[in-house]
Amino acid sequence: MVLFEQLKNQSKYWIRFELGLSQLEEKDYFNEVYHRAKSIFHYMFGTNDEMLLVFSTDTHIAERRELPAIKRFLRNKKLIYGLTHETIPFEYDEEDMTTTRYGLKVKKEDLFVDYIIRALGNKQSHRKPRIDANLYIVNLTRQTLFHMYDERGCDVYSLKKEELLPLYRESRKWILDYNRIEIDRNFGEGLFNCFEKPVGLAQRERRNKQQVQETKINLYEDNTCHITHELEIPKEYVEECLTDMQQTGFQIVIDSEHDYSIILKAMKTEALALIDYQTELMCLYAKKHCGQYKGWSIIKAF
């Protein structure tokens, strides 16, 4: 469990992937979740790698601790006899709560991988199979960690940059845009060397606040919108800008052409409450490619 703690709490190199796409209908939505999660899992774990399954459950001290239904994930049920467990104080220091962790060493061939991914993806839905505990999967050989928290996303961790760098490059489009800038800076690529000046940042956030107020949309209720951003990019930088921005979760299109520049539009359906991170991304992409961020508009999706 020592390596697990190091990876979970001390890893400098981590990636958060978006699995569920809100624009998809339920069947396609979950198929995409399973596809992305399995692709990431198979990158993280090789056939001969030693693995540690860590099941974590939080319970009140007075409640009976029930063993998670782990056997169903195992091809060889006898492996369950290698199960270990420990009880530790609850992470948030509530006196009547504890966390129990169960650990089991396995190899990839010992697992029903598709079943595990589906159980994790269905965690917050009515679909079956489901799993109630948190499941972390440690690669003891490569010293990496895989954590699919539910159908929304998946986190991977490593103590070494080179273990995740190929995955970061190959799956950039799946990175959660909300965390993209921080992740780029950790890996030294993408937007890692683009920054806003404090004055520009303050002005951008002030404009966002004023424009949100003008929409009269309550951010404490359903505020999902089709958000469109406009960037003006010099023609000589348009191709590399398109290549860059098409590796995000935004839909990128060429809107119009002028003598020396091209107008690009970046579109995404998301909560209006998240407008600040979106405009930060757009400002940095415009800056990286010697252009200008022109602003945003919305159409209600509710």
CSV table of N, CA, C and O in Angstrom, one decimal, residues 132-234:
chain,number,residue,atom,x,y,z
A,132,ASP,N,-19.8,-0.6,-5.9
A,132,ASP,CA,-20.1,0.4,-4.9
A,132,ASP,C,-18.8,1.0,-4.3
A,132,ASP,O,-18.8,2.2,-3.8
A,133,ALA,N,-17.8,0.2,-4.3
A,133,ALA,CA,-16.5,0.7,-3.7
A,133,ALA,C,-15.7,1.5,-4.7
A,133,ALA,O,-16.0,1.5,-5.9
A,134,ASN,N,-14.7,2.3,-4.2
A,134,ASN,CA,-13.7,2.9,-5.1
A,134,ASN,C,-12.7,1.8,-5.4
A,134,ASN,O,-12.3,1.1,-4.5
A,135,LEU,N,-12.3,1.7,-6.7
A,135,LEU,CA,-11.4,0.8,-7.1
A,135,LEU,C,-10.2,1.5,-7.8
A,135,LEU,O,-10.3,2.2,-8.7
A,136,TYR,N,-9.0,1.3,-7.2
A,136,TYR,CA,-7.8,1.8,-7.7
A,136,TYR,C,-6.9,0.6,-8.2
A,136,TYR,O,-6.9,-0.5,-7.5
A,137,ILE,N,-6.3,0.7,-9.4
A,137,ILE,CA,-5.5,-0.4,-9.9
A,137,ILE,C,-4.0,0.1,-10.0
A,137,ILE,O,-3.8,1.0,-10.8
A,138,VAL,N,-3.1,-0.5,-9.3
A,138,VAL,CA,-1.7,-0.1,-9.3
A,138,VAL,C,-0.9,-1.0,-10.2
A,138,VAL,O,-1.1,-2.3,-10.1
A,139,ASN,N,-0.1,-0.5,-11.0
A,139,ASN,CA,0.9,-1.3,-11.8
A,139,ASN,C,2.2,-1.3,-11.0
A,139,ASN,O,2.9,-0.3,-10.9
A,140,LEU,N,2.4,-2.4,-10.3
A,140,LEU,CA,3.6,-2.5,-9.4
A,140,LEU,C,4.9,-2.5,-10.2
A,140,LEU,O,5.9,-2.1,-9.7
A,141,THR,N,4.8,-3.0,-11.5
A,141,THR,CA,6.0,-3.1,-12.3
A,141,THR,C,6.4,-1.7,-12.8
A,141,THR,O,7.6,-1.3,-12.8
A,142,ARG,N,5.4,-1.0,-13.3
A,142,ARG,CA,5.7,0.3,-14.0
A,142,ARG,C,5.5,1.5,-13.0
A,142,ARG,O,5.8,2.6,-13.3
A,143,GLN,N,5.0,1.2,-11.8
A,143,GLN,CA,4.8,2.2,-10.8
A,143,GLN,C,3.8,3.3,-11.3
A,143,GLN,O,4.1,4.5,-11.3
A,144,THR,N,2.7,2.8,-11.7
A,144,THR,CA,1.6,3.8,-12.2
A,144,THR,C,0.3,3.4,-11.5
A,144,THR,O,0.2,2.3,-11.0
A,145,LEU,N,-0.7,4.3,-11.6
A,145,LEU,CA,-2.0,4.1,-11.0
A,145,LEU,C,-3.1,4.5,-11.9
A,145,LEU,O,-3.0,5.5,-12.6
A,146,PHE,N,-4.1,3.6,-12.0
A,146,PHE,CA,-5.3,3.8,-12.8
A,146,PHE,C,-6.5,4.0,-11.9
A,146,PHE,O,-6.7,3.1,-11.0
A,147,HIS,N,-7.3,5.0,-12.0
A,147,HIS,CA,-8.5,5.2,-11.2
A,147,HIS,C,-9.6,5.8,-12.1
A,147,HIS,O,-9.6,7.0,-12.4
A,148,MET,N,-10.5,4.9,-12.4
A,148,MET,CA,-11.8,5.3,-13.1
A,148,MET,C,-12.8,5.6,-12.0
A,148,MET,O,-13.3,4.6,-11.4
A,149,TYR,N,-13.2,6.8,-11.8
A,149,TYR,CA,-14.1,7.1,-10.7
A,149,TYR,C,-15.5,6.9,-11.0
A,149,TYR,O,-16.3,6.5,-10.1
A,150,ASP,N,-16.0,7.1,-12.2
A,150,ASP,CA,-17.3,6.7,-12.7
A,150,ASP,C,-17.3,7.0,-14.2
A,150,ASP,O,-16.3,7.1,-14.8
A,151,GLU,N,-18.5,7.1,-14.8
A,151,GLU,CA,-18.6,7.2,-16.2
A,151,GLU,C,-18.1,8.6,-16.7
A,151,GLU,O,-17.8,8.8,-17.9
A,152,ARG,N,-17.9,9.5,-15.8
A,152,ARG,CA,-17.5,10.9,-16.2
A,152,ARG,C,-16.0,10.9,-16.5
A,152,ARG,O,-15.6,11.6,-17.5
A,153,GLY,N,-15.1,10.2,-15.8
A,153,GLY,CA,-13.7,10.4,-16.0
A,153,GLY,C,-12.8,9.4,-15.4
A,153,GLY,O,-13.2,8.5,-14.6
A,154,CYS,N,-11.5,9.5,-15.7
A,154,CYS,CA,-10.5,8.6,-15.3
A,154,CYS,C,-9.2,9.3,-15.0
A,154,CYS,O,-8.8,10.2,-15.8
A,155,ASP,N,-8.6,9.0,-13.9
A,155,ASP,CA,-7.3,9.6,-13.6
A,155,ASP,C,-6.2,8.6,-13.6
A,155,ASP,O,-6.4,7.4,-13.2
A,156,VAL,N,-5.0,9.0,-14.2
A,156,VAL,CA,-3.9,8.1,-14.2
A,156,VAL,C,-2.7,8.9,-13.6
A,156,VAL,O,-2.6,10.1,-13.7
A,157,TYR,N,-1.8,8.1,-12.8
A,157,TYR,CA,-0.7,8.8,-12.1
A,157,TYR,C,0.6,8.0,-12.3
A,157,TYR,O,0.6,6.8,-12.5
A,158,SER,N,1.7,8.7,-12.2
A,158,SER,CA,3.0,8.1,-12.3
A,158,SER,C,4.0,9.0,-11.6
A,158,SER,O,3.9,10.2,-11.5
A,159,LEU,N,5.0,8.3,-11.0
A,159,LEU,CA,6.1,9.1,-10.4
A,159,LEU,C,7.1,9.5,-11.5
A,159,LEU,O,8.0,10.3,-11.2
A,160,LYS,N,7.0,8.9,-12.7
A,160,LYS,CA,8.0,9.2,-13.8
A,160,LYS,C,7.3,9.7,-15.0
A,160,LYS,O,6.3,9.1,-15.5
A,161,LYS,N,7.7,10.8,-15.5
A,161,LYS,CA,7.1,11.5,-16.7
A,161,LYS,C,7.0,10.5,-17.9
A,161,LYS,O,6.0,10.5,-18.6
A,162,GLU,N,8.1,9.8,-18.1
A,162,GLU,CA,8.2,8.9,-19.3
A,162,GLU,C,7.2,7.8,-19.4
A,162,GLU,O,6.9,7.3,-20.4
A,163,GLU,N,6.6,7.4,-18.2
A,163,GLU,CA,5.6,6.4,-18.2
A,163,GLU,C,4.3,6.8,-18.8
A,163,GLU,O,3.6,6.0,-19.4
A,164,LEU,N,4.0,8.1,-18.7
A,164,LEU,CA,2.7,8.6,-19.1
A,164,LEU,C,2.8,9.5,-20.4
A,164,LEU,O,1.8,9.8,-21.0
A,165,LEU,N,4.0,9.9,-20.8
A,165,LEU,CA,4.1,10.9,-21.9
A,165,LEU,C,3.6,10.3,-23.2
A,165,LEU,O,2.8,11.1,-23.9
A,166,PRO,N,3.8,9.0,-23.6
A,166,PRO,CA,3.2,8.6,-24.8
A,166,PRO,C,1.6,8.6,-24.7
A,166,PRO,O,1.0,8.9,-25.7
A,167,LEU,N,1.1,8.2,-23.6
A,167,LEU,CA,-0.4,8.3,-23.4
A,167,LEU,C,-0.9,9.7,-23.5
A,167,LEU,O,-1.9,9.9,-24.1
A,168,TYR,N,-0.2,10.6,-22.9
A,168,TYR,CA,-0.5,12.0,-23.0
A,168,TYR,C,-0.6,12.5,-24.4
A,168,TYR,O,-1.5,13.2,-24.8
A,169,ARG,N,0.4,12.1,-25.2
A,169,ARG,CA,0.5,12.5,-26.6
A,169,ARG,C,-0.6,11.9,-27.5
A,169,ARG,O,-1.2,12.5,-28.3
A,170,GLU,N,-0.8,10.6,-27.3
A,170,GLU,CA,-1.7,9.8,-28.1
A,170,GLU,C,-3.2,10.1,-27.8
A,170,GLU,O,-4.0,10.0,-28.7
A,171,SER,N,-3.5,10.5,-26.6
A,171,SER,CA,-4.9,10.7,-26.2
A,171,SER,C,-5.2,12.1,-25.7
A,171,SER,O,-6.0,12.3,-24.9
A,172,ARG,N,-4.5,13.0,-26.3
A,172,ARG,CA,-4.7,14.5,-25.9
A,172,ARG,C,-6.1,14.9,-26.1
A,172,ARG,O,-6.6,15.7,-25.3
A,173,LYS,N,-6.8,14.4,-27.1
A,173,LYS,CA,-8.2,14.8,-27.3
A,173,LYS,C,-9.1,14.4,-26.2
A,173,LYS,O,-10.2,15.0,-26.0
A,174,TRP,N,-8.8,13.4,-25.4
A,174,TRP,CA,-9.6,12.9,-24.3
A,174,TRP,C,-9.3,13.6,-23.0
A,174,TRP,O,-10.1,13.4,-22.0
A,175,ILE,N,-8.2,14.4,-22.9
A,175,ILE,CA,-7.9,15.1,-21.7
A,175,ILE,C,-9.1,16.0,-21.3
A,175,ILE,O,-9.6,16.7,-22.2
A,176,LEU,N,-9.4,16.0,-20.1
A,176,LEU,CA,-10.5,16.9,-19.6
A,176,LEU,C,-10.1,18.4,-19.8
A,176,LEU,O,-9.0,18.8,-19.2
A,177,ASP,N,-10.8,19.1,-20.6
A,177,ASP,CA,-10.4,20.5,-21.0
A,177,ASP,C,-10.2,21.4,-19.7
A,177,ASP,O,-9.4,22.3,-19.7
A,178,TYR,N,-11.0,21.1,-18.7
A,178,TYR,CA,-10.9,21.9,-17.5
A,178,TYR,C,-9.6,21.9,-16.9
A,178,TYR,O,-9.1,22.8,-16.3
A,179,ASN,N,-8.9,20.7,-17.0
A,179,ASN,CA,-7.5,20.5,-16.4
A,179,ASN,C,-6.4,20.6,-17.4
A,179,ASN,O,-5.3,20.4,-17.1
A,180,ARG,N,-6.7,20.9,-18.7
A,180,ARG,CA,-5.8,20.8,-19.8
A,180,ARG,C,-4.5,21.7,-19.5
A,180,ARG,O,-3.4,21.2,-19.8
A,181,ILE,N,-4.7,22.9,-19.1
A,181,ILE,CA,-3.6,23.8,-19.0
A,181,ILE,C,-2.6,23.3,-17.9
A,181,ILE,O,-1.4,23.3,-18.1
A,182,GLU,N,-3.1,22.9,-16.8
A,182,GLU,CA,-2.3,22.3,-15.7
A,182,GLU,C,-1.5,21.1,-16.2
A,182,GLU,O,-0.3,20.9,-15.9
A,183,ILE,N,-2.2,20.2,-16.9
A,183,ILE,CA,-1.6,19.0,-17.4
A,183,ILE,C,-0.5,19.3,-18.4
A,183,ILE,O,0.5,18.7,-18.4
A,184,ASP,N,-0.8,20.2,-19.3
A,184,ASP,CA,0.2,20.6,-20.3
A,184,ASP,C,1.4,21.1,-19.6
A,184,ASP,O,2.6,20.8,-20.1
A,185,ARG,N,1.3,21.9,-18.6
A,185,ARG,CA,2.4,22.5,-17.9
A,185,ARG,C,3.2,21.4,-17.2
A,185,ARG,O,4.5,21.5,-17.1
A,186,ASN,N,2.5,20.4,-16.7
A,186,ASN,CA,3.3,19.3,-16.0
A,186,ASN,C,4.1,18.5,-17.0
A,186,ASN,O,5.2,18.1,-16.7
A,187,PHE,N,3.7,18.4,-18.3
A,187,PHE,CA,4.4,17.6,-19.3
A,187,PHE,C,5.3,18.4,-20.2
A,187,PHE,O,6.0,17.9,-21.0
A,188,GLY,N,5.2,19.8,-20.0
A,188,GLY,CA,6.0,20.7,-20.8
A,188,GLY,C,5.7,20.7,-22.2
A,188,GLY,O,6.6,20.9,-23.1
A,189,GLU,N,4.4,20.5,-22.6
A,189,GLU,CA,4.0,20.6,-24.0
A,189,GLU,C,2.7,21.3,-24.1
A,189,GLU,O,2.2,21.8,-23.1
A,190,GLY,N,2.2,21.5,-25.3
A,190,GLY,CA,0.9,22.2,-25.5
A,190,GLY,C,1.0,23.6,-25.1
A,190,GLY,O,1.8,24.4,-25.7
A,191,LEU,N,0.2,24.0,-24.1
A,191,LEU,CA,0.1,25.4,-23.7
A,191,LEU,C,1.0,25.7,-22.5
A,191,LEU,O,0.9,26.7,-21.8
A,192,PHE,N,2.1,24.8,-22.3
A,192,PHE,CA,2.9,24.9,-21.1
A,192,PHE,C,3.6,26.3,-20.9
A,192,PHE,O,3.8,26.7,-19.8
A,193,ASN,N,3.9,27.0,-22.0
A,193,ASN,CA,4.7,28.2,-21.9
A,193,ASN,C,3.8,29.4,-22.2
A,193,ASN,O,4.4,30.5,-22.6
A,194,CYS,N,2.5,29.3,-22.2
A,194,CYS,CA,1.6,30.4,-22.5
A,194,CYS,C,0.9,30.9,-21.2
A,194,CYS,O,0.4,30.0,-20.4
A,195,PHE,N,1.0,32.1,-20.9
A,195,PHE,CA,0.5,32.7,-19.7
A,195,PHE,C,-0.3,34.0,-19.9
A,195,PHE,O,0.1,34.8,-20.8
A,196,GLU,N,-1.3,34.3,-19.2
A,196,GLU,CA,-1.9,35.6,-19.2
A,196,GLU,C,-1.3,36.5,-18.2
A,196,GLU,O,-0.9,36.1,-17.1
A,197,LYS,N,-1.2,37.8,-18.5
A,197,LYS,CA,-0.8,38.8,-17.6
A,197,LYS,C,-1.9,39.0,-16.6
A,197,LYS,O,-3.1,38.9,-16.9
A,198,PRO,N,-1.6,39.3,-15.3
A,198,PRO,CA,-2.6,39.5,-14.3
A,198,PRO,C,-3.7,40.5,-14.7
A,198,PRO,O,-4.9,40.3,-14.4
A,199,VAL,N,-3.3,41.6,-15.3
A,199,VAL,CA,-4.3,42.6,-15.7
A,199,VAL,C,-5.2,42.0,-16.8
A,199,VAL,O,-6.5,42.2,-16.7
A,200,GLY,N,-4.7,41.2,-17.7
A,200,GLY,CA,-5.6,40.6,-18.7
A,200,GLY,C,-6.5,39.6,-18.1
A,200,GLY,O,-7.7,39.5,-18.5
A,201,LEU,N,-6.0,38.8,-17.2
A,201,LEU,CA,-6.8,37.8,-16.5
A,201,LEU,C,-8.0,38.5,-15.8
A,201,LEU,O,-9.1,38.0,-15.9
A,202,ALA,N,-7.7,39.5,-15.1
A,202,ALA,CA,-8.7,40.2,-14.3
A,202,ALA,C,-9.8,40.8,-15.2
A,202,ALA,O,-11.0,40.7,-15.0
A,203,GLN,N,-9.3,41.4,-16.3
A,203,GLN,CA,-10.3,42.0,-17.3
A,203,GLN,C,-11.1,40.9,-17.9
A,203,GLN,O,-12.4,41.1,-18.1
A,204,ARG,N,-10.5,39.8,-18.3
A,204,ARG,CA,-11.3,38.7,-18.9
A,204,ARG,C,-12.4,38.2,-17.9
A,204,ARG,O,-13.5,38.0,-18.3
A,205,GLU,N,-12.0,37.9,-16.7
A,205,GLU,CA,-13.0,37.4,-15.7
A,205,GLU,C,-14.1,38.4,-15.4
A,205,GLU,O,-15.3,38.1,-15.2
A,206,ARG,N,-13.7,39.7,-15.5
A,206,ARG,CA,-14.7,40.8,-15.2
A,206,ARG,C,-15.7,40.8,-16.4
A,206,ARG,O,-16.9,40.9,-16.2
A,207,ARG,N,-15.2,40.7,-17.6
A,207,ARG,CA,-16.1,40.6,-18.8
A,207,ARG,C,-17.0,39.4,-18.8
A,207,ARG,O,-18.2,39.5,-19.1
A,208,ASN,N,-16.4,38.3,-18.4
A,208,ASN,CA,-17.3,37.1,-18.3
A,208,ASN,C,-18.4,37.3,-17.3
A,208,ASN,O,-19.6,36.9,-17.6
A,209,LYS,N,-18.1,37.8,-16.1
A,209,LYS,CA,-19.1,38.0,-15.1
A,209,LYS,C,-20.2,38.9,-15.6
A,209,LYS,O,-21.4,38.7,-15.4
A,210,GLN,N,-19.8,40.0,-16.3
A,210,GLN,CA,-20.8,40.9,-16.8
A,210,GLN,C,-21.7,40.3,-17.9
A,210,GLN,O,-22.9,40.4,-17.9
A,211,GLN,N,-21.1,39.5,-18.8
A,211,GLN,CA,-21.8,38.9,-19.8
A,211,GLN,C,-22.8,37.8,-19.3
A,211,GLN,O,-23.9,37.6,-19.8
A,212,VAL,N,-22.3,37.1,-18.3
A,212,VAL,CA,-23.2,36.0,-17.7
A,212,VAL,C,-24.4,36.7,-17.1
A,212,VAL,O,-25.5,36.2,-17.2
A,213,GLN,N,-24.2,37.8,-16.4
A,213,GLN,CA,-25.3,38.5,-15.8
A,213,GLN,C,-26.3,39.0,-16.8
A,213,GLN,O,-27.5,38.9,-16.6
A,214,GLU,N,-25.8,39.4,-18.0
A,214,GLU,CA,-26.7,39.9,-19.0
A,214,GLU,C,-27.5,38.7,-19.6
A,214,GLU,O,-28.6,39.0,-20.1
A,215,THR,N,-27.1,37.5,-19.5
A,215,THR,CA,-27.9,36.3,-20.0
A,215,THR,C,-29.0,36.0,-19.1
A,215,THR,O,-30.0,35.4,-19.5
A,216,LYS,N,-29.0,36.5,-17.8
A,216,LYS,CA,-30.0,36.2,-16.8
A,216,LYS,C,-30.2,34.8,-16.5
A,216,LYS,O,-31.3,34.3,-16.2
A,217,ILE,N,-29.2,34.0,-16.8
A,217,ILE,CA,-29.2,32.5,-16.5
A,217,ILE,C,-28.8,32.3,-15.1
A,217,ILE,O,-27.7,32.8,-14.6
A,218,ASN,N,-29.6,31.5,-14.3
A,218,ASN,CA,-29.2,31.2,-12.9
A,218,ASN,C,-28.2,30.0,-13.0
A,218,ASN,O,-28.5,28.9,-13.4
A,219,LEU,N,-27.0,30.3,-12.5
A,219,LEU,CA,-25.9,29.3,-12.5
A,219,LEU,C,-26.1,28.2,-11.4
A,219,LEU,O,-25.3,27.3,-11.4
A,220,TYR,N,-27.1,28.4,-10.6
A,220,TYR,CA,-27.4,27.4,-9.5
A,220,TYR,C,-28.5,26.4,-10.0
A,220,TYR,O,-28.8,25.5,-9.2
A,221,GLU,N,-29.0,26.6,-11.2
A,221,GLU,CA,-29.9,25.7,-11.8
A,221,GLU,C,-29.3,25.1,-13.0
A,221,GLU,O,-28.1,25.4,-13.3
A,222,ASP,N,-30.1,24.4,-13.8
A,222,ASP,CA,-29.5,23.9,-15.1
A,222,ASP,C,-29.1,25.1,-15.9
A,222,ASP,O,-29.9,25.9,-16.3
A,223,ASN,N,-27.8,25.1,-16.2
A,223,ASN,CA,-27.3,26.3,-17.0
A,223,ASN,C,-26.4,25.8,-18.2
A,223,ASN,O,-25.5,26.4,-18.6
A,224,THR,N,-26.8,24.6,-18.7
A,224,THR,CA,-26.1,24.0,-19.9
A,224,THR,C,-26.4,24.9,-21.1
A,224,THR,O,-27.5,25.2,-21.4
A,225,CYS,N,-25.3,25.2,-21.8
A,225,CYS,CA,-25.4,26.1,-23.0
A,225,CYS,C,-24.6,25.6,-24.1
A,225,CYS,O,-23.5,24.9,-23.9
A,226,HIS,N,-24.9,25.9,-25.3
A,226,HIS,CA,-24.1,25.7,-26.5
A,226,HIS,C,-23.2,27.0,-26.6
A,226,HIS,O,-23.7,28.1,-26.9
A,227,ILE,N,-21.9,26.8,-26.2
A,227,ILE,CA,-21.0,28.0,-26.1
A,227,ILE,C,-20.1,28.1,-27.3
A,227,ILE,O,-19.5,27.1,-27.7
A,228,THR,N,-20.1,29.2,-27.9
A,228,THR,CA,-19.2,29.4,-29.1
A,228,THR,C,-18.2,30.5,-28.9
A,228,THR,O,-18.6,31.6,-28.4
A,229,HIS,N,-17.0,30.2,-29.1
A,229,HIS,CA,-15.9,31.2,-28.9
A,229,HIS,C,-15.3,31.6,-30.3
A,229,HIS,O,-15.3,30.7,-31.2
A,230,GLU,N,-14.9,32.8,-30.5
A,230,GLU,CA,-14.4,33.3,-31.7
A,230,GLU,C,-12.9,33.8,-31.6
A,230,GLU,O,-12.6,34.6,-30.7
A,231,LEU,N,-12.1,33.3,-32.4
A,231,LEU,CA,-10.7,33.6,-32.4
A,231,LEU,C,-10.3,34.1,-33.8
A,231,LEU,O,-10.7,33.6,-34.8
A,232,GLU,N,-9.4,35.2,-33.9
A,232,GLU,CA,-8.9,35.7,-35.1
A,232,GLU,C,-7.4,35.3,-35.2
A,232,GLU,O,-6.6,35.8,-34.3
A,233,ILE,N,-7.0,34.5,-36.1
A,233,ILE,CA,-5.7,34.0,-36.2
A,233,ILE,C,-5.0,34.4,-37.5
A,233,ILE,O,-5.7,34.2,-38.6
A,234,PRO,N,-3.8,34.9,-37.5
A,234,PRO,CA,-3.1,35.2,-38.8
A,234,PRO,C,-3.0,34.0,-39.7
A,234,PRO,O,-2.8,32.9,-39.2
